[in-house]
Every structure is written in C-alpha cells, then in structure tokens.
Short mmCIF file of C-alpha atoms in Angstrom, two decimals:
data_model
loop_
_atom_site.label_atom_id
_atom_site.label_comp_id
_atom_site.label_asym_id
_atom_site.label_seq_id
_atom_site.Cartn_x
_atom_site.Cartn_y
_atom_site.Cartn_z
CA UNK A 1 99.50 188.83 31.39
CA UNK A 2 100.75 189.75 34.79
CA UNK A 3 101.56 186.86 37.09
CA UNK A 4 101.25 187.18 40.85
CA UNK A 5 104.51 187.73 42.54
CA UNK A 6 105.85 185.29 44.93
CA UNK A 7 107.43 186.52 48.09
CA UNK A 8 111.02 185.65 48.52
CA UNK A 9 111.40 182.34 50.36
CA UNK A 10 107.85 181.08 49.58
CA UNK A 11 107.68 178.02 47.39
CA UNK A 12 104.36 176.78 46.05
CA UNK A 13 103.96 173.06 46.80
CA UNK A 14 103.40 171.09 43.72
CA UNK A 15 101.77 167.72 44.33
CA UNK A 16 103.92 166.30 41.66
CA UNK A 17 107.16 167.46 43.21
CA UNK A 18 109.41 165.44 45.57
CA UNK A 19 108.60 167.81 48.44
CA UNK A 20 104.92 166.96 48.17
CA UNK A 21 105.60 163.22 48.24
CA UNK A 22 107.73 163.53 51.35
CA UNK A 23 105.00 165.48 53.09
CA UNK A 24 102.38 162.82 52.29
CA UNK A 25 104.76 160.10 53.52
CA UNK A 26 105.26 161.91 56.82
CA UNK A 27 101.50 162.28 57.27
CA UNK A 28 100.87 158.57 56.52
CA UNK A 29 103.65 157.48 58.86
CA UNK A 30 102.32 159.64 61.67
CA UNK A 31 98.81 158.24 61.22
CA UNK A 32 100.11 154.66 61.27
CA UNK A 33 102.05 155.34 64.47
CA UNK A 34 98.93 156.77 66.10
CA UNK A 35 96.89 153.69 65.11
CA UNK A 36 99.54 151.30 66.46
CA UNK A 37 99.78 153.20 69.74
CA UNK A 38 95.99 153.22 70.07
CA UNK A 39 95.81 149.46 69.46
CA UNK A 40 98.48 148.78 72.09
CA UNK A 41 96.70 150.95 74.66
CA UNK A 42 93.33 149.24 74.03
CA UNK A 43 94.92 145.77 74.15
CA UNK A 44 96.53 146.43 77.50
CA UNK A 45 93.38 148.01 78.87
CA UNK A 46 91.30 145.07 77.71
CA UNK A 47 93.76 142.56 79.24
CA UNK A 48 93.65 144.36 82.56
CA UNK A 49 89.87 144.33 82.59
CA UNK A 50 89.49 140.68 81.47
CA UNK A 51 88.86 138.21 84.33
CA UNK A 52 91.65 135.76 85.11
CA UNK A 53 90.80 132.23 84.03
CA UNK A 54 91.14 129.90 87.01
CA UNK A 55 93.03 126.68 86.36
CA UNK A 56 90.77 123.69 86.02
CA UNK A 57 91.14 121.16 88.84
CA UNK A 58 92.96 117.97 87.94
CA UNK A 59 91.32 114.67 88.92
CA UNK A 60 92.63 113.00 92.06
CA UNK A 61 92.02 109.57 93.50
CA UNK A 62 89.36 109.48 96.19
CA UNK A 63 89.93 107.63 99.44
CA UNK A 64 88.91 103.96 99.24
CA UNK A 65 86.44 102.93 101.92
CA UNK A 66 87.33 99.91 104.03
CA UNK A 67 85.30 96.77 103.24
CA UNK A 68 82.25 96.17 105.39
CA UNK A 69 81.90 93.07 107.55
CA UNK A 70 79.52 91.66 104.94
CA UNK A 71 82.10 92.23 102.19
CA UNK A 72 84.87 90.65 104.27
CA UNK A 73 82.67 87.62 104.91
CA UNK A 74 81.70 87.30 101.24
CA UNK A 75 85.37 87.34 100.22
CA UNK A 76 86.40 84.79 102.87
CA UNK A 77 83.47 82.36 102.83
CA UNK A 78 84.70 80.31 99.81
CA UNK A 79 87.94 79.55 101.69
CA UNK A 80 86.33 78.30 104.93
CA UNK A 81 85.65 74.60 105.54
CA UNK A 82 83.79 72.54 108.12
CA UNK A 83 85.96 69.94 109.87
CA UNK A 84 84.56 66.86 111.60
CA UNK A 85 86.51 64.42 113.72
CA UNK A 86 84.99 60.95 113.48
CA UNK A 87 85.13 57.47 114.97
CA UNK A 88 85.48 54.23 113.02
CA UNK A 89 81.72 53.94 112.72
CA UNK A 90 81.53 57.51 111.34
CA UNK A 91 80.24 59.04 114.55
CA UNK A 92 81.19 62.72 114.78
CA UNK A 93 83.08 63.44 118.01
CA UNK A 94 84.14 67.04 117.38
CA UNK A 95 83.37 69.80 114.94
CA UNK A 96 85.58 72.72 114.05
CA UNK A 97 86.57 75.07 111.28
CA UNK A 98 89.45 75.29 108.83
CA UNK A 99 90.72 77.64 106.17
CA UNK A 100 92.26 76.83 102.77
CA UNK A 101 95.70 78.40 103.06
CA UNK A 102 97.22 77.90 99.60
CA UNK A 103 96.51 76.87 96.03
CA UNK A 104 97.61 73.29 96.78
CA UNK A 105 94.62 72.86 99.07
CA UNK A 106 96.45 72.90 102.41
CA UNK A 107 93.90 73.42 105.20
CA UNK A 108 94.92 75.00 108.50
CA UNK A 109 92.91 74.31 111.65
CA UNK A 110 93.31 73.92 115.41
CA UNK A 111 95.04 70.69 116.40
CA UNK A 112 92.64 69.99 119.27
CA UNK A 113 89.77 69.67 116.76
CA UNK A 114 91.30 66.57 115.11
CA UNK A 115 93.55 65.23 117.87
CA UNK A 116 92.80 61.56 118.51
CA UNK A 117 90.33 61.26 115.64
CA UNK A 118 90.25 57.98 113.77
CA UNK A 119 89.00 59.74 110.65
CA UNK A 120 88.62 63.34 109.56
CA UNK A 121 86.06 64.71 107.11
CA UNK A 122 86.04 68.17 105.57
CA UNK A 123 83.22 69.96 103.79
CA UNK A 124 84.17 72.81 101.45
CA UNK A 125 82.07 75.92 100.88
CA UNK A 126 80.58 74.51 97.65
CA UNK A 127 79.38 71.39 99.47
CA UNK A 128 82.20 69.07 98.36
CA UNK A 129 82.85 66.48 101.08
CA UNK A 130 86.07 64.55 101.42
CA UNK A 131 88.11 62.46 103.78
CA UNK A 132 91.24 64.28 104.95
CA UNK A 133 94.52 63.38 106.60
CA UNK A 134 96.71 65.35 109.00
CA UNK A 135 99.88 66.26 107.08
CA UNK A 136 101.59 68.24 109.87
CA UNK A 137 100.93 69.44 113.40
CA UNK A 138 102.47 71.51 116.18
CA UNK A 139 101.13 71.01 119.72
CA UNK A 140 103.00 74.10 120.94
CA UNK A 141 100.89 76.23 118.61
CA UNK A 142 97.78 74.00 118.65
CA UNK A 143 97.87 74.02 114.83
CA UNK A 144 97.30 71.18 112.37
CA UNK A 145 97.47 71.06 108.57
CA UNK A 146 95.11 68.82 106.60
CA UNK A 147 95.09 67.54 103.03
CA UNK A 148 91.73 66.51 101.53
CA UNK A 149 91.58 63.42 99.34
CA UNK A 150 89.14 65.17 97.01
CA UNK A 151 89.15 68.88 96.29
CA UNK A 152 86.33 70.99 94.83
CA UNK A 153 86.42 71.93 91.12
CA UNK A 154 87.23 75.51 92.09
CA UNK A 155 89.57 75.89 95.04
CA UNK A 156 89.68 79.35 96.61
CA UNK A 157 92.63 79.91 98.97
CA UNK A 158 92.44 82.71 101.50
CA UNK A 159 94.56 85.82 101.18
CA UNK A 160 97.04 85.69 104.03
CA UNK A 161 98.00 88.91 105.77
CA UNK A 162 100.61 89.83 108.36
CA UNK A 163 99.77 89.84 112.04
CA UNK A 164 102.80 92.06 112.64
CA UNK A 165 100.79 94.96 111.22
CA UNK A 166 98.00 94.54 113.76
CA UNK A 167 97.44 97.13 116.45
CA UNK A 168 95.13 97.13 119.45
CA UNK A 169 91.79 98.50 118.31
CA UNK A 170 92.05 97.23 114.73
CA UNK A 171 88.82 95.72 113.42
CA UNK A 172 88.67 91.95 112.88
CA UNK A 173 86.11 89.36 111.77
CA UNK A 174 86.00 85.76 113.03
CA UNK A 175 84.42 83.21 110.70
CA UNK A 176 83.56 79.71 111.83
CA UNK A 177 81.04 77.03 112.66
CA UNK A 178 80.33 77.88 116.27
CA UNK A 179 77.88 75.77 118.24
CA UNK A 180 77.01 73.83 115.10
CA UNK A 181 75.86 76.96 113.24
CA UNK A 182 77.99 76.84 110.12
CA UNK A 183 79.37 79.87 108.32
CA UNK A 184 78.90 82.26 111.23
CA UNK A 185 80.62 85.64 111.16
CA UNK A 186 81.21 87.92 114.13
CA UNK A 187 83.00 91.26 114.25
CA UNK A 188 85.11 92.96 116.91
CA UNK A 189 88.52 94.45 117.52
CA UNK A 190 91.99 93.33 118.47
CA UNK A 191 92.02 93.75 122.25
CA UNK A 192 95.54 92.52 122.98
CA UNK A 193 98.74 91.22 121.42
CA UNK A 194 101.40 88.69 122.43
CA UNK A 195 99.04 87.04 124.91
CA UNK A 196 99.46 83.73 126.75
CA UNK A 197 96.63 81.19 127.13
CA UNK A 198 96.12 77.60 128.17
CA UNK A 199 95.19 75.04 125.54
CA UNK A 200 92.51 72.41 126.05
CA UNK A 201 95.23 69.85 126.69
CA UNK A 202 96.71 71.99 129.45
CA UNK A 203 99.67 73.30 127.46
CA UNK A 204 100.70 76.93 127.27
CA UNK A 205 100.16 78.88 124.07
CA UNK A 206 102.20 82.05 123.61
CA UNK A 207 102.34 85.02 121.23
CA UNK A 208 98.58 84.99 120.69
CA UNK A 209 96.27 87.65 119.27
CA UNK A 210 93.52 88.57 121.74
CA UNK A 211 90.22 89.72 120.21
CA UNK A 212 86.61 90.31 121.24
CA UNK A 213 84.70 89.01 118.18
CA UNK A 214 82.44 86.26 119.54
CA UNK A 215 83.71 82.68 119.21
CA UNK A 216 82.42 79.47 120.75
CA UNK A 217 83.01 75.71 120.49
CA UNK A 218 83.09 74.94 116.77
CA UNK A 219 84.93 78.18 115.96
CA UNK A 220 88.30 76.58 116.64
CA UNK A 221 90.51 76.52 113.56
CA UNK A 222 88.62 79.29 111.81
CA UNK A 223 90.22 82.37 110.31
CA UNK A 224 90.60 85.68 112.08
CA UNK A 225 90.40 88.28 109.31
CA UNK A 226 91.50 91.91 109.31
CA UNK A 227 89.59 94.86 107.84
CA UNK A 228 91.24 94.32 104.43
CA UNK A 229 89.93 90.76 104.17
CA UNK A 230 93.30 89.13 104.92
CA UNK A 231 93.61 86.15 107.26
CA UNK A 232 95.85 87.21 110.14
CA UNK A 233 95.26 84.38 112.61
CA UNK A 234 93.79 80.95 113.33
CA UNK A 235 91.33 80.81 116.23
CA UNK A 236 92.47 78.32 118.88
CA UNK A 237 91.05 79.26 122.29
CA UNK A 238 88.74 81.41 124.36
CA UNK A 239 88.97 82.59 127.93
CA UNK A 240 86.27 81.51 130.35
CA UNK A 241 86.69 81.30 134.10
CA UNK A 242 83.78 78.86 134.36
CA UNK A 243 83.33 75.32 133.13
CA UNK A 244 80.72 76.41 130.54
CA UNK A 245 83.32 76.85 127.81
CA UNK A 246 81.37 79.63 126.12
CA UNK A 247 82.42 83.09 125.02
CA UNK A 248 82.57 85.90 127.57
CA UNK A 249 84.48 88.45 125.53
CA UNK A 250 88.02 87.15 125.05
CA UNK A 251 89.19 84.92 122.21
CA UNK A 252 92.68 83.97 121.10
CA UNK A 253 94.23 83.25 117.70
CA UNK A 254 97.65 82.04 116.60
CA UNK A 255 99.27 84.63 114.29
CA UNK A 256 99.07 83.42 110.70
CA UNK A 257 102.85 83.40 110.21
CA UNK A 258 103.28 80.99 113.13
CA UNK A 259 100.32 78.91 111.94
CA UNK A 260 101.74 78.57 108.43
CA UNK A 261 105.12 77.54 109.81
CA UNK A 262 103.49 75.02 112.14
CA UNK A 263 101.50 73.60 109.25
CA UNK A 264 104.67 72.89 107.29
CA UNK A 265 103.60 75.06 104.37
CA UNK A 266 106.99 76.69 104.04
CA UNK A 267 105.43 79.83 102.56
CA UNK A 268 104.78 82.95 104.60
CA UNK A 269 101.90 85.39 104.31
CA UNK A 270 101.39 87.04 100.91
CA UNK A 271 101.15 90.53 102.38
#
C-alpha cells in the first residue's frame, strides 16, 4: 500500500500531540482576552452614559418665627398681678400692676403705686387674693418689691431678659391693668434708650427705656416684654404735656436689671 508522501518540513498535526494542545490553549487564551476587553469597553461605555446620581439633600433647621403678640401675652399673663393700695377701711386709693420676678414670689412694681398705702392687696392671675407688704424700695428708680402673705398653688415667675440687648425699633409688649381694665396688652416698639423722665413725686428718673406701646394710669408697675417673651423693663411713667395724665405716644420703663437691683432680689436677669 502506497502512503502519500509528506513534503519536507510539513508535519501533520495530531490532536493528541503536545503541539495540538498548545494550539488549543493559545486559541482559548486569545478568546478569553477578547471577552475581557469587550467587557471592559462596555462597562466604561455604560458608566459614561449612566446619569450622575445627585446627592440627596440633608435636613436643615428652619428659621424659627418670632412669637406673636398673642403668644407673648399668653406666656406672660400668669406672671402678672393686680396691685391695690388701700386705706384702713379697705378703700382702694390706687391701682397698678406687678410682675412675679422669681420663684420665691417676689413681685416688682412701681413705687408710686403703693407709696403711702396703709395696706396693699395683690390678686394673682388665677384669682388668688392676698395681703402684701413692701420688702424693698428705691425712690430713685421708682421701684418697689412686694411679698404676698399667701401665694397661689402654682406660682409662675416671669422670664427676665436683658435690656442691654434692646435696640431702637425692637418690638415690645406692655401688659397691665390700665384704666381699670385688667390684663390689657398693647404692642409697639422701643423708641428711645437711656431716657430721662420726671416721676409723679417730682424726682428725676434716668436710664429709662422709651417705648410707644400704649400705657395709662393702672399700667404702672407692669412688665415691658420683648419679642422673645422676656421681661426687659418695669413700666413707671408716661409723657404727657397736659394735666390729663393719659397716653400720647411715649411711655417709660426702668430696665429690668436696675429694677431687680432696686427690689433687693440680688439676682440678675436669666438671659
């Protein structure tokens, strides 16, 4: 049987030989490399085409709105008292306002409300009535401090602020018992600082807060409250060029720091 001749240099590849295995390995390796390259290209292309995810916004605190006049009044009303100066036969000779200044029940008011009174009676916001005595006074500031013989079951002292933070134009609320109308609230602005006024007794009051919230007889001793609900002054006077003694647009208050010192409290404003 004649076998076909093989040209010199030609070798028939035998699948079972080592040369065949190497050739298959090279083919497999090349195919794997192509697949990897293709995957990388598609991954990068897909990443470039994918939209960028925007970062989610983080929560932030919103601005707190200032309390309204109604909210300021609601917060202050439990600390405001009616003050009556009386004769021996319990006749009321003068009416004013006071504010509970600390947890011990110290009440600050205007001295001219209780000056010369034989007896003093206070009525708290919850209706509790009690005799009271003057524990300290300062005619130069027209400020008096009272202590009630009987206190209400729940005593609510006012939050005291700092008049040093006041600026002309700041909003204020005056709370008092003007013209016999108890628990009256009026709103306005600080219209001057470090003012001088004449007291009812003819003395000179200095370092006063001037404001335009309406006040009238009966308002004396009441709190002047800032827009945060803090007591920053004690109302002591109003300006009126006539003998009527009614409000024409200018009221005066003793800064709360001076009022506290005059009342012998020994503790300054909380804020």
